[in-house]
């Protein structure tokens, strides 16, 4: 059976191939018999010295992009050395073994309590939640809870009735996976005109007696904008008043749930809204931790059906666990707790404000070039999207992305989904570590490229689907 990801064919002879190490680089013996290299697609017959194995792997990885210059990813690319040391000391601890590693389990519990307080749970001590490998798993758990609650309320009609989930077409692909895996009909609100995410009226209009919930995204990956969570809840309140339908809301705060509490304190989007039953976030995005860690929280135990929770013995007591994965390292949870302690509210506010300031300043400088039109300005998530101005015909966003890659910058170009397939954009994610100085260097490189791009006879991109690997 072939792997899902197929690499290039290995046409090299298996009979004899010189070891691909320089004999005078590293610990190798320069006059040793470095003749037979290990095969690449089958296990070697015997072992290699650790220094040789390390050098072979390290040399190949040098061809990866520079993560600090990757403006496509939301994922954290830098942590303090102390966090790295802690993660190294905890990578052998299995998070699922809560009775063997009770202190790691306690740190997870504290992180859940801190997030419950941050997101204004009515009673943070009663809110339930767990760590996950990322927001994708957290979304799966939240979706499972929504479906199970709906099924219990509609036991007289289910499984004959088909449940559905309402969301914008801009949701992360994990929600499409959830609907596929758990046999839920996805009801996607398309983009219209200059509206690039879910709006309240459209969400309420798609709800019926089979709707398990509405997903509101706090920070769309397409353009960095917040969806109007409070307006969506208000529209669903009105729907319940008119029809009796009680539709809960899940907030996918993969990025925004770790930005808005610090920079947009007056924005009401979280458990202050009674209709919000659950929230997820990615600790490895604006939670400032290396991948992979996410968090899923429910307003109270009532929102998480008891039959979905498994219980293990913990410090002589009862420790609930709810996750799709079983064995996984405790390192990322420990790193999250370290970062919470290290920064506190004011530290997070300073870090996120700096990222937003860089995003807004960079967006303004790109707009001032005259060749581009901004869709967003980085004033919600520190993320903004832009496209070419209407009078630019010599090149397109895919040309820009390709030419920037020649200078080391990874800036994704992609086409928007249903009803706005005509719109192709570039998107820049400003994370911790992407400084104003680096933003200035990006502007300098872009300014150097523009004269060449303007002289093109037309866009060079033929296959726009293959032009970039944007997968949220």
XYZ file of C-alpha atoms in Angstrom:
472
model
C 0.000 0.000 0.000
C 1.419 3.381 -0.995
C 1.893 6.211 1.485
C -0.564 9.101 1.305
C 2.370 11.437 0.689
C 4.462 10.145 -2.208
C 8.015 11.391 -2.424
C 10.326 11.232 -5.436
C 11.281 7.793 -6.707
C 14.623 6.499 -5.474
C 16.321 5.416 -8.685
C 19.728 4.965 -7.126
C 21.243 1.529 -7.260
C 20.814 -0.523 -4.124
C 24.030 -2.419 -4.849
C 26.522 0.360 -4.137
C 26.274 4.041 -3.280
C 28.883 6.130 -1.491
C 27.885 7.475 1.893
C 26.689 11.043 1.354
C 28.914 12.590 4.033
C 31.933 14.808 3.549
C 34.857 12.881 5.101
C 36.256 16.024 6.721
C 32.988 17.428 8.133
C 31.898 16.289 11.550
C 33.183 13.260 13.440
C 33.665 10.913 10.469
C 37.091 9.363 9.924
C 38.451 11.027 6.752
C 40.294 7.887 5.656
C 37.688 5.393 6.767
C 35.788 3.121 4.422
C 32.842 5.507 3.835
C 31.604 3.597 0.822
C 28.198 2.054 1.376
C 25.313 4.414 2.048
C 22.103 3.290 3.769
C 18.998 2.794 1.591
C 16.364 5.532 1.779
C 13.141 3.584 1.426
C 13.843 0.381 3.323
C 15.472 -0.374 6.658
C 19.275 -0.612 6.479
C 20.777 -4.027 7.078
C 22.777 -2.757 10.044
C 23.292 0.268 12.286
C 25.162 3.495 11.590
C 27.272 5.483 14.051
C 25.057 8.103 15.714
C 27.113 10.982 14.322
C 26.702 9.681 10.758
C 22.955 9.139 11.144
C 22.585 12.608 12.636
C 24.551 14.260 9.837
C 22.604 12.497 7.086
C 19.267 13.583 8.518
C 20.416 17.091 9.398
C 21.851 17.763 5.946
C 18.582 16.876 4.264
C 16.531 18.976 6.664
C 18.611 22.043 5.784
C 16.550 22.226 2.583
C 13.374 22.956 4.564
C 12.205 26.563 4.693
C 13.286 28.872 7.519
C 10.454 28.758 10.049
C 11.060 32.363 11.159
C 10.415 33.497 7.568
C 7.308 31.337 7.218
C 4.508 33.898 7.091
C 1.972 31.226 6.148
C 1.823 29.353 9.440
C 0.000 30.342 12.623
C 2.116 27.864 14.580
C 4.666 29.058 17.141
C 8.218 28.913 15.782
C 10.168 30.202 18.819
C 10.197 29.579 22.544
C 12.646 30.463 25.288
C 15.506 28.028 25.949
C 14.102 27.274 29.407
C 10.856 26.075 27.815
C 12.854 23.848 25.492
C 14.690 22.334 28.450
C 11.408 21.609 30.234
C 9.971 20.024 27.105
C 13.055 17.834 26.737
C 12.695 16.687 30.338
C 9.017 15.813 29.866
C 8.869 14.326 26.377
C 9.070 10.791 27.787
C 6.012 11.305 30.011
C 2.771 9.920 28.603
C -0.082 12.356 29.218
C -2.638 9.565 29.436
C -0.881 7.981 32.437
C -2.279 10.439 34.925
C -1.715 8.220 37.945
C 1.956 7.641 36.984
C 2.533 11.336 36.249
C 0.215 13.127 38.657
C 2.048 16.459 38.601
C 1.827 16.670 34.814
C -1.900 15.942 35.129
C -2.150 18.673 37.766
C -0.507 21.196 35.419
C -3.048 20.290 32.744
C -5.864 20.865 35.252
C -4.434 24.264 36.205
C -4.212 25.303 32.541
C -7.885 24.418 32.075
C -8.784 26.479 35.159
C -6.740 29.452 33.883
C -8.458 29.333 30.486
C -11.891 29.005 32.102
C -11.172 32.162 34.094
C -9.743 33.942 31.043
C -12.856 33.120 29.012
C -15.285 34.179 31.758
C -16.817 30.811 32.572
C -19.713 31.388 35.056
C -17.891 29.207 37.585
C -14.282 28.546 36.491
C -13.953 25.846 39.124
C -16.877 23.968 37.550
C -15.916 24.366 33.906
C -14.626 21.188 32.308
C -11.921 20.902 29.689
C -8.893 19.029 28.496
C -5.708 19.356 26.504
C -5.536 17.951 22.986
C -2.927 17.599 20.270
C -4.257 20.785 18.671
C -7.420 22.609 17.715
C -8.391 19.965 15.179
C -8.811 17.351 17.900
C -10.450 19.917 20.172
C -12.994 20.739 17.446
C -13.733 17.037 16.990
C -14.433 16.706 20.715
C -16.655 19.788 20.763
C -18.563 18.534 17.724
C -19.039 15.115 19.316
C -20.484 16.743 22.425
C -22.866 18.867 20.330
C -24.073 15.837 18.394
C -24.515 13.658 21.476
C -26.538 16.364 23.267
C -28.727 16.824 20.193
C -29.225 13.057 19.851
C -30.366 12.763 23.475
C -32.854 15.607 23.039
C -34.155 14.008 19.863
C -34.027 10.355 20.855
C -37.497 9.818 19.374
C -36.270 10.900 15.902
C -32.601 9.909 15.839
C -30.993 8.084 14.045
C -33.657 8.477 11.355
C -33.185 12.270 11.347
C -29.858 13.514 9.976
C -28.097 16.065 12.196
C -26.499 19.163 10.661
C -23.917 21.745 11.709
C -24.081 25.377 10.535
C -20.849 27.282 9.822
C -19.184 29.572 7.323
C -17.405 28.187 4.288
C -14.225 29.709 5.748
C -13.991 27.195 8.616
C -10.830 25.176 9.058
C -10.838 21.824 7.250
C -11.101 19.944 10.566
C -14.811 20.833 10.670
C -15.352 19.225 7.287
C -13.537 16.178 8.629
C -15.777 16.118 11.687
C -18.923 16.180 9.558
C -17.547 13.417 7.360
C -16.339 11.168 10.180
C -19.385 11.596 12.424
C -22.043 11.668 9.684
C -23.233 15.218 10.189
C -24.509 17.352 7.322
C -22.310 20.451 6.919
C -24.376 23.559 6.195
C -21.866 26.061 4.876
C -22.701 29.736 4.461
C -20.852 30.960 1.353
C -18.946 34.217 1.082
C -20.808 37.095 -0.537
C -19.255 40.278 -1.890
C -17.000 41.793 0.765
C -18.303 39.452 3.488
C -15.674 36.761 3.897
C -17.074 34.892 6.912
C -20.269 33.839 8.675
C -22.900 36.467 9.486
C -25.704 36.243 12.031
C -28.704 36.295 9.695
C -27.298 33.602 7.408
C -26.442 31.373 10.364
C -29.936 31.569 11.847
C -31.573 31.035 8.454
C -29.897 27.627 8.011
C -30.874 26.281 11.443
C -33.715 23.810 11.917
C -34.763 21.075 14.328
C -31.810 18.926 13.212
C -29.103 21.547 13.849
C -26.694 20.378 16.528
C -24.999 23.782 16.756
C -23.449 26.775 15.026
C -19.685 27.184 14.771
C -18.463 30.772 15.073
C -14.802 31.395 14.264
C -12.881 33.943 16.290
C -10.201 34.635 13.734
C -10.765 33.318 10.215
C -7.704 31.709 8.688
C -8.570 33.251 5.318
C -8.176 36.880 6.334
C -7.713 37.144 10.115
C -11.163 38.623 10.797
C -13.356 37.827 13.811
C -16.829 36.452 13.178
C -19.576 38.351 15.068
C -20.131 35.841 17.864
C -22.427 38.091 19.919
C -24.585 38.921 16.889
C -24.832 35.238 15.990
C -25.940 34.413 19.535
C -28.499 37.232 19.448
C -29.921 35.930 16.156
C -30.217 32.454 17.678
C -31.896 33.935 20.765
C -34.460 35.489 18.450
C -34.849 32.196 16.594
C -35.585 30.401 19.871
C -38.122 33.063 20.853
C -39.929 32.595 17.522
C -39.665 28.841 17.018
C -38.557 27.236 20.275
C -35.346 25.923 18.652
C -32.468 26.075 21.138
C -29.240 25.967 19.091
C -25.926 26.112 21.001
C -22.807 27.874 19.723
C -19.278 26.576 19.677
C -16.544 29.190 19.316
C -13.564 28.013 17.292
C -11.001 30.297 18.856
C -7.977 28.462 17.484
C -6.144 31.787 17.256
C -8.450 34.542 18.470
C -9.197 33.010 21.856
C -5.595 33.766 22.821
C -5.633 37.265 21.319
C -9.023 38.838 22.077
C -8.890 38.368 25.899
C -5.758 40.532 26.015
C -6.268 43.071 23.223
C -10.062 43.260 22.838
C -11.313 43.050 26.408
C -14.590 44.819 25.608
C -15.443 42.346 22.853
C -18.011 39.883 24.190
C -17.503 36.533 22.462
C -16.894 33.936 25.172
C -18.788 32.295 28.048
C -20.277 35.682 28.938
C -22.752 34.790 26.194
C -25.085 32.132 27.662
C -25.501 30.468 24.257
C -21.772 29.701 23.976
C -21.468 26.129 25.213
C -17.835 25.372 24.319
C -14.614 26.990 23.121
C -11.377 25.634 21.691
C -7.994 27.191 21.128
C -4.546 26.189 19.898
C -1.874 26.496 22.527
C 0.632 26.145 19.693
C -0.615 29.237 17.848
C -1.068 32.481 19.758
C -0.855 30.435 22.952
C 2.899 30.693 22.189
C 3.830 27.005 22.597
C 5.537 24.692 20.114
C 3.201 22.215 18.361
C 1.190 20.362 19.213
C -1.196 21.321 21.967
C -4.782 22.506 21.938
C -7.510 23.050 24.493
C -11.237 22.339 24.599
C -13.458 23.791 27.335
C -17.154 23.499 28.112
C -19.192 26.027 30.065
C -20.194 23.431 32.685
C -20.471 19.656 33.062
C -23.986 19.836 31.575
C -22.540 20.745 28.159
C -20.309 17.650 28.042
C -22.332 14.400 28.094
C -21.106 12.162 30.875
C -20.955 9.062 28.662
C -18.196 10.685 26.593
C -15.933 11.108 29.631
C -13.598 8.329 30.735
C -12.300 8.268 34.254
C -8.950 7.196 35.661
C -7.614 7.017 39.181
C -5.699 10.195 40.014
C -4.025 10.800 43.381
C -6.458 8.376 44.941
C -9.364 10.306 43.414
C -11.274 10.519 40.178
C -9.627 12.143 37.121
C -11.875 12.569 34.046
C -10.347 12.382 30.582
C -11.879 13.071 27.193
C -9.734 12.821 24.085
C -9.468 11.050 20.740
C -5.765 10.358 21.139
C -4.420 8.087 23.810
C -0.630 8.170 24.225
C 1.014 11.555 23.685
C 3.864 13.421 25.379
C 3.267 15.717 28.324
C 5.926 18.152 27.113
C 3.587 20.575 25.352
C 1.187 20.801 28.304
C 4.119 21.547 30.606
C 5.317 24.189 28.129
C 1.861 25.779 28.122
C 1.846 26.009 31.904
C 5.371 27.452 31.831
C 4.269 30.123 29.337
C 1.187 31.013 31.383
C 3.379 31.448 34.472
C 6.144 33.212 32.585
C 4.002 35.856 30.873
C 0.811 36.321 32.858
C -1.883 38.603 31.503
C 0.356 41.621 31.025
C 3.042 39.590 29.310
C 0.566 38.057 26.873
C -0.902 41.499 26.247
C 2.518 42.909 25.386
C 3.418 40.023 23.063
C 0.093 40.046 21.202
C 0.028 43.846 20.959
C 3.459 43.815 19.388
C 2.336 41.244 16.815
C -0.737 43.347 16.009
C 1.339 46.520 15.732
C 3.719 44.788 13.310
C 0.788 43.473 11.256
C -0.930 46.847 11.029
C 2.276 48.679 10.184
C 3.223 46.137 7.519
C -0.269 46.244 6.000
C -0.082 50.040 5.715
C 3.335 49.896 4.016
C 2.145 47.302 1.512
C -0.960 49.358 0.752
C 1.197 52.457 0.209
C 3.052 50.706 -2.619
C -0.029 51.229 -4.779
C 0.030 47.776 -6.380
C -2.119 46.069 -3.764
C -5.575 46.295 -2.179
C -6.028 45.257 1.462
C -8.917 42.997 2.438
C -8.064 43.196 6.134
C -5.576 45.268 8.106
C -4.334 43.054 10.930
C -6.418 44.887 13.530
C -8.150 41.729 14.790
C -5.883 38.722 14.485
C -2.354 39.954 13.677
C -3.060 38.630 10.188
C -4.026 40.384 6.980
C -4.901 39.442 3.423
C -4.386 41.504 0.287
C -4.735 41.168 -3.457
C -3.457 43.023 -6.491
C -5.029 46.390 -7.322
C -7.602 46.420 -10.168
C -5.199 48.113 -12.600
C -2.427 45.532 -12.078
C -2.449 43.153 -15.066
C 1.218 42.210 -15.522
C 1.321 39.796 -12.584
C -0.908 38.162 -9.986
C -0.629 37.136 -6.352
C 0.809 33.757 -7.297
C 3.693 35.458 -9.096
C 4.352 37.543 -5.973
C 4.346 34.463 -3.744
C 6.720 32.606 -6.042
C 9.187 35.497 -6.325
C 9.196 36.132 -2.561
C 10.061 32.473 -2.032
C 13.271 33.086 -3.979
C 14.270 35.436 -1.139
C 13.319 32.927 1.566
C 9.890 34.367 2.409
C 7.009 31.898 2.556
C 3.872 33.934 1.821
C 0.884 31.845 0.716
C -1.262 32.760 -2.275
C -4.644 31.099 -2.629
C -8.122 31.445 -4.086
C -11.152 32.048 -1.876
C -13.935 29.409 -1.681
C -17.541 29.237 -2.902
C -19.058 32.408 -4.378
C -15.697 34.223 -4.317
C -13.548 31.889 -6.392
C -12.743 34.966 -8.465
C -10.701 36.411 -5.588
C -7.067 35.357 -5.135
C -5.074 36.798 -2.251
C -1.814 36.765 -0.337
C -1.935 36.366 3.437
C 0.651 37.317 6.047
C 0.582 35.935 9.599
C 2.533 38.020 12.112
C 3.610 35.857 15.037
C 5.838 36.362 18.037
C 9.352 36.546 16.612
C 8.348 38.316 13.405
C 9.710 41.707 14.342
C 9.328 45.173 12.866
C 12.876 44.769 11.517
C 11.947 41.557 9.680
C 8.819 43.253 8.367
C 11.038 46.034 7.029
C 13.227 43.484 5.251
C 10.126 41.942 3.667
C 9.044 45.360 2.401
C 12.528 45.975 0.961
C 12.467 42.654 -0.903
C 8.965 43.299 -2.199
C 9.969 46.758 -3.414
C 12.948 45.227 -5.245
C 10.719 42.686 -6.952
C 7.926 45.013 -8.060
C 9.776 46.636 -10.998
C 10.491 43.192 -12.447
C 6.915 42.029 -11.873
C 5.527 45.157 -13.514
C 7.573 44.440 -16.656
C 6.073 40.981 -17.118
C 3.862 40.513 -20.206
C 1.226 38.944 -17.956
C 0.795 36.547 -15.029
C 3.009 33.473 -15.363
C 0.867 31.187 -13.208
C -1.003 28.519 -15.128
C -2.152 26.062 -12.480
C -3.325 28.188 -9.594
C -4.294 25.152 -7.518
C -0.644 24.061 -7.571
C 0.750 27.548 -7.056
C 0.928 27.308 -3.286
C 0.255 24.767 -0.565
C -2.216 26.716 1.532
C -4.043 24.330 3.865
C -4.932 26.719 6.715
